[in-house]
Coordinates of C-alpha atoms in Angstrom, one line a residue:
M1151 CA 0.0 0.0 0.0
L1152 CA 1.4 3.4 -1.0
T1153 CA 0.6 6.7 0.5
P1154 CA -1.5 9.4 -1.3
A1155 CA 1.8 10.9 -2.4
A1156 CA 2.0 8.2 -5.1
S1157 CA 1.7 10.9 -7.8
A1158 CA 5.0 12.6 -6.7
T1159 CA 8.1 12.8 -8.9
K1160 CA 9.3 9.4 -9.9
P1161 CA 13.0 8.5 -9.1
D1162 CA 15.2 8.6 -12.2
P1163 CA 17.5 5.5 -12.6
Q1164 CA 19.9 7.7 -14.6
D1165 CA 20.4 10.0 -11.6
L1166 CA 21.3 6.9 -9.5
L1167 CA 23.7 5.6 -12.2
A1168 CA 25.5 8.9 -12.4
W1169 CA 26.0 8.8 -8.6
Y1170 CA 27.2 5.2 -8.8
D1171 CA 29.8 6.1 -11.5
R1172 CA 31.3 8.6 -9.0
H1173 CA 30.9 6.7 -5.7
R1174 CA 30.8 2.9 -6.5
R1175 CA 32.4 0.8 -3.8
D1176 CA 35.6 -1.1 -4.6
L1177 CA 34.7 -4.7 -3.7
P1178 CA 36.8 -7.8 -4.4
W1179 CA 33.9 -9.5 -6.2
R1180 CA 32.9 -6.5 -8.2
A1181 CA 34.3 -6.1 -11.8
K1182 CA 36.1 -2.9 -12.7
P1183 CA 34.2 -0.4 -14.9
G1184 CA 34.2 -1.8 -18.5
V1185 CA 35.2 -5.3 -17.4
T1186 CA 32.7 -8.2 -17.8
A1187 CA 31.8 -9.7 -14.4
D1188 CA 32.7 -13.3 -13.7
P1189 CA 29.4 -15.2 -13.0
Y1190 CA 31.2 -17.5 -10.5
R1191 CA 32.5 -14.6 -8.4
V1192 CA 29.2 -12.8 -8.5
W1193 CA 27.3 -15.9 -7.5
L1194 CA 29.7 -16.8 -4.7
S1195 CA 29.6 -13.3 -3.2
E1196 CA 25.9 -13.1 -3.4
I1197 CA 25.5 -16.4 -1.5
M1198 CA 28.0 -15.3 1.1
L1199 CA 26.4 -11.9 1.6
Q1200 CA 23.0 -13.3 2.5
Q1201 CA 22.3 -12.4 6.1
T1202 CA 26.0 -11.3 6.5
T1203 CA 27.8 -7.9 6.1
V1204 CA 30.3 -6.9 3.5
T1205 CA 32.9 -6.5 6.3
A1206 CA 32.4 -10.0 7.6
V1207 CA 32.3 -11.6 4.2
R1208 CA 35.4 -10.0 2.6
P1209 CA 38.1 -12.2 4.3
Y1210 CA 36.0 -15.4 3.9
Y1211 CA 35.4 -14.6 0.2
L1212 CA 39.1 -14.1 -0.5
N1213 CA 40.1 -17.2 1.4
F1214 CA 37.3 -19.3 -0.3
L1215 CA 38.3 -18.0 -3.8
E1216 CA 42.0 -18.9 -3.1
R1217 CA 40.9 -22.5 -2.2
F1218 CA 38.3 -22.8 -4.9
P1219 CA 39.2 -20.4 -7.7
T1220 CA 36.6 -21.8 -10.2
V1221 CA 33.3 -23.5 -10.2
E1222 CA 35.0 -26.7 -11.3
A1223 CA 37.4 -26.6 -8.4
L1224 CA 34.5 -26.1 -6.0
A1225 CA 32.4 -28.9 -7.6
E1226 CA 35.3 -31.4 -7.3
A1227 CA 36.2 -30.4 -3.7
P1228 CA 35.3 -32.8 -0.8
A1229 CA 32.2 -31.6 1.1
D1230 CA 34.3 -31.4 4.3
S1231 CA 36.7 -29.0 2.7
V1232 CA 33.8 -26.7 1.6
M1233 CA 32.2 -26.8 5.0
Q1234 CA 35.5 -26.0 6.7
A1235 CA 36.1 -23.0 4.4
W1236 CA 32.6 -21.8 5.2
A1237 CA 32.9 -22.3 9.0
G1238 CA 32.1 -19.1 10.8
L1239 CA 29.8 -17.5 8.2
G1240 CA 26.7 -19.2 9.7
Y1241 CA 23.6 -20.4 7.9
Y1242 CA 25.4 -23.5 6.9
S1243 CA 22.7 -24.8 4.6
R1244 CA 24.1 -22.1 2.2
A1245 CA 27.4 -24.0 2.1
R1246 CA 25.7 -27.3 1.3
N1247 CA 23.6 -25.7 -1.4
L1248 CA 26.7 -23.9 -2.7
H1249 CA 28.5 -27.2 -3.2
A1250 CA 25.4 -28.8 -4.8
C1251 CA 25.0 -25.8 -7.1
A1252 CA 28.6 -26.0 -8.3
K1253 CA 28.1 -29.7 -9.2
A1254 CA 24.9 -28.9 -11.0
V1255 CA 26.6 -26.2 -13.1
M1256 CA 29.3 -28.7 -14.0
D1257 CA 26.9 -31.6 -14.7
K1258 CA 24.0 -29.8 -16.4
H1259 CA 25.6 -26.7 -17.9
G1260 CA 29.2 -27.8 -18.8
G1261 CA 30.7 -25.6 -16.2
H1262 CA 29.0 -22.4 -17.4
F1263 CA 26.4 -20.6 -15.3
P1264 CA 23.1 -20.1 -17.3
G1265 CA 22.6 -16.5 -18.2
T1266 CA 18.9 -16.0 -17.5
E1267 CA 17.0 -15.4 -14.3
A1268 CA 14.6 -18.3 -15.1
E1269 CA 17.4 -20.9 -15.6
L1270 CA 19.4 -19.7 -12.6
L1271 CA 16.3 -20.2 -10.4
K1272 CA 16.5 -24.0 -11.3
L1273 CA 19.9 -24.4 -9.6
P1274 CA 20.2 -25.6 -6.0
G1275 CA 20.3 -22.9 -3.4
I1276 CA 19.5 -20.0 -5.8
G1277 CA 16.4 -18.1 -4.9
A1278 CA 14.6 -15.1 -6.4
Y1279 CA 17.1 -12.5 -5.2
T1280 CA 20.3 -14.4 -6.1
A1281 CA 19.0 -15.4 -9.5
A1282 CA 18.1 -11.7 -10.3
A1283 CA 21.4 -10.4 -9.0
V1284 CA 23.5 -12.9 -11.0
A1285 CA 21.4 -12.4 -14.1
A1286 CA 21.7 -8.6 -13.9
I1287 CA 25.3 -8.2 -12.8
A1288 CA 26.9 -11.0 -14.7
F1289 CA 24.7 -11.2 -17.8
D1290 CA 23.2 -7.7 -17.9
E1291 CA 19.7 -9.2 -18.0
K1292 CA 16.9 -6.7 -17.0
A1293 CA 16.2 -8.2 -13.6
A1294 CA 15.3 -6.7 -10.2
A1295 CA 17.6 -7.9 -7.4
V1296 CA 15.9 -7.0 -4.2
D1297 CA 17.8 -7.5 -1.0
G1298 CA 17.5 -5.7 2.4
N1299 CA 19.3 -2.6 1.2
V1300 CA 17.0 -2.3 -1.8
E1301 CA 13.9 -2.9 0.3
R1302 CA 15.0 0.0 2.6
V1303 CA 15.6 2.4 -0.3
M1304 CA 12.4 1.6 -2.1
S1305 CA 10.2 1.6 1.0
R1306 CA 11.5 5.1 1.8
V1307 CA 11.4 6.5 -1.8
F1308 CA 7.9 5.3 -2.3
M1309 CA 6.8 5.5 1.4
V1310 CA 5.5 2.0 1.5
E1311 CA 3.2 1.7 4.5
E1312 CA 2.7 -2.0 4.4
P1313 CA 5.2 -3.8 6.7
L1314 CA 7.8 -6.3 5.7
P1315 CA 7.7 -9.1 4.9
K1316 CA 4.2 -8.6 3.4
A1317 CA 5.4 -5.7 1.4
K1318 CA 8.0 -7.7 -0.5
P1319 CA 5.9 -8.3 -3.7
L1320 CA 5.0 -4.6 -3.9
I1321 CA 8.6 -3.5 -3.3
R1322 CA 9.8 -5.9 -6.0
S1323 CA 7.3 -4.6 -8.5
L1324 CA 8.3 -1.0 -7.7
T1325 CA 12.0 -2.0 -8.3
E1326 CA 11.2 -3.8 -11.5
A1327 CA 9.6 -0.7 -12.9
L1328 CA 12.8 1.3 -12.4
V1329 CA 15.4 -1.2 -13.8
P1330 CA 16.8 0.4 -17.0
A1331 CA 17.3 -1.6 -20.1
D1332 CA 20.8 -0.2 -20.6
R1333 CA 23.0 -1.1 -17.5
P1334 CA 20.7 -3.3 -15.3
G1335 CA 23.7 -4.8 -13.6
D1336 CA 25.1 -1.4 -12.6
F1337 CA 21.6 -0.4 -11.5
A1338 CA 21.3 -3.4 -9.2
Q1339 CA 24.7 -2.6 -7.6
A1340 CA 23.9 1.1 -7.4
V1341 CA 20.8 0.6 -5.3
M1342 CA 22.7 -1.8 -3.1
D1343 CA 25.5 0.7 -2.6
L1344 CA 23.0 3.5 -2.0
G1345 CA 21.4 1.5 0.8
A1346 CA 24.7 0.4 2.3
T1347 CA 26.4 3.9 2.3
I1348 CA 23.7 6.6 2.1
C1349 CA 20.2 5.3 2.8
T1350 CA 21.4 3.5 6.0
P1351 CA 19.0 2.1 8.7
K1352 CA 19.8 4.9 11.1
R1353 CA 20.6 8.6 10.3
P1354 CA 20.6 8.3 6.5
A1355 CA 22.7 10.9 4.7
C1356 CA 19.7 12.3 2.7
A1357 CA 21.6 15.4 1.6
L1358 CA 24.0 13.3 -0.4
C1359 CA 21.4 11.0 -2.0
P1360 CA 20.8 11.2 -5.7
W1361 CA 17.1 10.4 -5.1
M1362 CA 16.6 13.0 -2.3
V1363 CA 14.0 15.1 -4.2
P1364 CA 11.7 12.2 -5.2
C1365 CA 12.0 10.4 -1.8
R1366 CA 8.5 10.7 -0.2
A1367 CA 9.6 9.6 3.2
R1368 CA 12.3 12.3 3.3
A1369 CA 9.8 14.9 2.2
E1370 CA 7.7 14.0 5.3
G1371 CA 10.7 13.8 7.6
L1372 CA 9.9 10.1 8.2
Q1373 CA 12.8 8.4 6.6
E1374 CA 13.9 6.5 9.7
A1375 CA 10.3 5.1 10.1
F1376 CA 10.7 3.0 7.0
P1377 CA 10.7 0.2 6.2
K1378 CA 8.0 -0.8 8.5
K1379 CA 8.5 -4.3 9.9
Q1380 CA 6.4 -6.9 11.7
K1381 CA 8.0 -7.8 15.0
K1382 CA 10.0 -11.0 14.8
E1383 CA 9.1 -13.8 17.1
V1384 CA 12.1 -15.3 18.9
G1385 CA 11.9 -18.9 20.0
P1386 CA 12.3 -19.9 23.7
L1387 CA 15.8 -20.3 25.2
R1388 CA 17.3 -23.7 24.7
K1389 CA 19.9 -25.3 27.0
G1390 CA 22.3 -28.1 26.7
A1391 CA 25.8 -29.4 27.5
A1392 CA 28.9 -29.7 25.4
F1393 CA 31.6 -32.2 26.2
V1394 CA 35.2 -31.3 25.5
V1395 CA 37.6 -34.2 25.9
L1396 CA 41.4 -33.7 25.7
R1397 CA 43.4 -36.9 25.2
A1398 CA 47.0 -37.2 26.4
D1399 CA 48.3 -36.9 22.9
D1400 CA 46.8 -33.4 22.6
T1401 CA 43.8 -34.5 20.5
I1402 CA 40.2 -33.4 20.9
L1403 CA 37.1 -35.6 20.5
L1404 CA 34.8 -34.3 17.7
R1405 CA 31.9 -35.6 15.7
T1406 CA 30.1 -34.5 12.5
R1407 CA 26.5 -33.4 12.9
P1408 CA 23.8 -35.0 10.6
P1409 CA 23.8 -33.5 7.1
Q1410 CA 20.3 -32.1 7.5
G1411 CA 19.0 -29.7 10.1
L1412 CA 20.7 -27.0 12.1
L1413 CA 24.5 -26.9 11.6
G1414 CA 24.1 -29.9 9.3
G1415 CA 27.4 -31.4 8.3
M1416 CA 29.4 -29.3 10.6
A1417 CA 31.9 -30.5 13.2
E1418 CA 31.4 -30.2 17.0
P1419 CA 32.5 -31.5 20.3
P1420 CA 29.8 -33.9 21.3
T1421 CA 26.7 -32.2 22.8
S1422 CA 23.5 -33.2 24.5
E1423 CA 20.1 -32.4 23.1
W1424 CA 19.2 -28.7 23.3
M1425 CA 16.0 -28.3 25.2
P1426 CA 14.2 -25.5 27.1
D1427 CA 14.1 -27.6 30.3
Y1428 CA 17.6 -29.2 30.1
E1429 CA 19.1 -29.6 33.5
P1430 CA 22.9 -29.0 33.6
S1431 CA 23.3 -30.9 36.9
R1432 CA 22.5 -34.1 35.0
A1433 CA 24.8 -33.4 32.1
V1434 CA 27.2 -36.2 32.9
L1435 CA 24.5 -38.7 32.0
D1436 CA 24.8 -37.5 28.4
A1437 CA 28.6 -37.7 28.3
P1438 CA 30.0 -39.6 25.2
I1439 CA 32.6 -41.6 27.2
E1440 CA 33.5 -42.6 30.8
A1441 CA 35.8 -40.0 32.3
R1442 CA 36.3 -37.7 35.3
W1443 CA 34.1 -34.9 34.1
Q1444 CA 34.6 -31.3 35.4
R1445 CA 31.9 -28.7 34.9
L1446 CA 33.6 -25.5 33.8
P1447 CA 32.5 -22.2 35.3
G1448 CA 30.4 -20.0 33.2
I1449 CA 28.0 -20.6 30.3
V1450 CA 28.6 -20.4 26.5
R1451 CA 25.9 -18.3 24.9
H1452 CA 25.0 -18.2 21.2
V1453 CA 22.0 -16.7 19.3
F1454 CA 20.7 -18.6 16.3
T1455 CA 18.1 -17.1 13.9
H1456 CA 15.1 -18.6 15.7
F1457 CA 16.3 -19.1 19.3
P1458 CA 19.1 -18.4 21.8
L1459 CA 21.2 -21.2 23.2
E1460 CA 23.1 -21.7 26.5
L1461 CA 25.6 -24.5 26.8
T1462 CA 27.2 -25.8 29.9
V1463 CA 30.7 -27.0 29.1
M1464 CA 32.0 -30.2 30.6
F1465 CA 35.7 -31.0 30.4
A1466 CA 37.7 -34.2 30.8
K1467 CA 41.2 -35.5 30.2
V1468 CA 41.7 -39.1 29.1
S1469 CA 44.7 -41.4 28.4
K1470 CA 46.5 -41.6 25.1
G1471 CA 45.0 -45.0 24.1
T1472 CA 41.4 -44.0 24.7
P1473 CA 39.4 -45.0 21.5
A1474 CA 36.8 -42.7 20.0
P1475 CA 33.2 -43.7 20.3
E1476 CA 31.4 -44.8 17.1
D1477 CA 31.0 -41.9 14.6
M1478 CA 33.4 -39.7 16.5
R1479 CA 37.1 -39.0 15.9
W1480 CA 40.2 -37.5 17.6
T1481 CA 41.5 -34.3 16.0
P1482 CA 44.9 -32.8 17.0
R1483 CA 44.4 -29.5 18.7
L1484 CA 46.8 -27.8 16.2
Q1485 CA 44.5 -29.1 13.4
L1486 CA 41.2 -27.8 14.8
H1487 CA 41.3 -25.0 12.2
E1488 CA 40.9 -27.6 9.5
E1489 CA 37.6 -28.8 10.9
A1490 CA 34.3 -27.2 9.8
L1491 CA 33.6 -25.8 13.3
P1492 CA 30.6 -23.3 13.4
G1493 CA 30.9 -20.2 15.6
A1494 CA 29.0 -21.7 18.5
M1495 CA 31.4 -24.7 18.7
K1496 CA 34.4 -22.5 18.4
K1497 CA 33.1 -20.6 21.5
V1498 CA 32.8 -24.0 23.3
L1499 CA 36.3 -25.1 22.5
A1500 CA 37.8 -21.7 23.4
H1501 CA 35.9 -21.8 26.7
A1502 CA 37.6 -25.1 27.5
L1503 CA 41.0 -24.9 25.8
G1504 CA 41.7 -21.2 25.1
D1505 CA 42.2 -19.8 21.6
I1506 CA 42.0 -22.3 18.7
P1507 CA 45.2 -22.1 16.6
A1508 CA 44.6 -20.4 13.3
G1509 CA 45.3 -22.1 10.0
K1510 CA 47.2 -20.7 7.0
T1511 CA 46.3 -20.0 3.4
K1512 CA 48.2 -21.5 0.5
S1513 CA 50.5 -18.5 0.5
G1514 CA 51.6 -19.3 4.1
K1515 CA 49.8 -16.3 5.6
P1516 CA 47.4 -16.8 8.6
A1517 CA 43.9 -17.4 7.4
K1518 CA 41.6 -14.4 8.0
G1519 CA 38.4 -15.2 9.7
A1520 CA 39.8 -18.5 10.9

């Protein structure tokens, strides 16, 4: 639903493109002016940037690209290697879908990404936004890529009263109407840059915005009131125990979580079930092996998308010859960086052992984001 101001001046895409030509961000996945974008790099960056900031993604992207420089290299890599390279970025189903998509591109498209939004949508892990972004940026197809930045810009420019997420179809149609036929890829990146640098969630720099005049929310002095959002419902707190076992040969007991579900395919020290009514005093009953367990002071806290988690950390030392239980393994402490450990489990290990040693890239430099 738009306000009565719907007849106001329409934003001009050319004004935005002129601003973008002067102020475009220099990003490692963005092609230089006049250079054709690499579909693999565009796709990889867009998957990584979902639910994550540019600052957080940059080191992961560079390390990932060093390990898997082409879609062929990614498709041929073991799943464990892909998950390890992704560890720390969160939303781990993205990494599984990323690997599956690379294989599909090799198997069904001869190693070349399809160039249309419709064909890209058929690939694993590619939704409406990513398909439109890759089609526009890498293939210059007239497609509307609508992410959080774009939603914020459009909701303010057109003063969209309907709250998100219900407003998504309307915002998408408003964006589609503005995409120019001559530089749709630059337009997609320009709106993203505008949202990231000028039309920010708090204290937007309206005086510097190329769409300041046609922006209806700014005209009313209500720019920070948009986009309107429905309140998110956060699930109840869950609790559990994590068991860190240090063997005398300086190895740590780990296991791999089931491939489906939360943190699917990721590595972890064994944990109990996570339940709202978990009783930490009974944690030793869930221990993976017989040992003299010590309950460490403090709690490890982590917030997932739908619920917060509190883990009690149990610690034990065992002798050198202690075998690993079925479906578990001993990993040398100095090789923990090679495991696909999500952020929550890195917190657990750091709580029990101190800092986890960082790995190195192929160039011998410490891995950023490790």
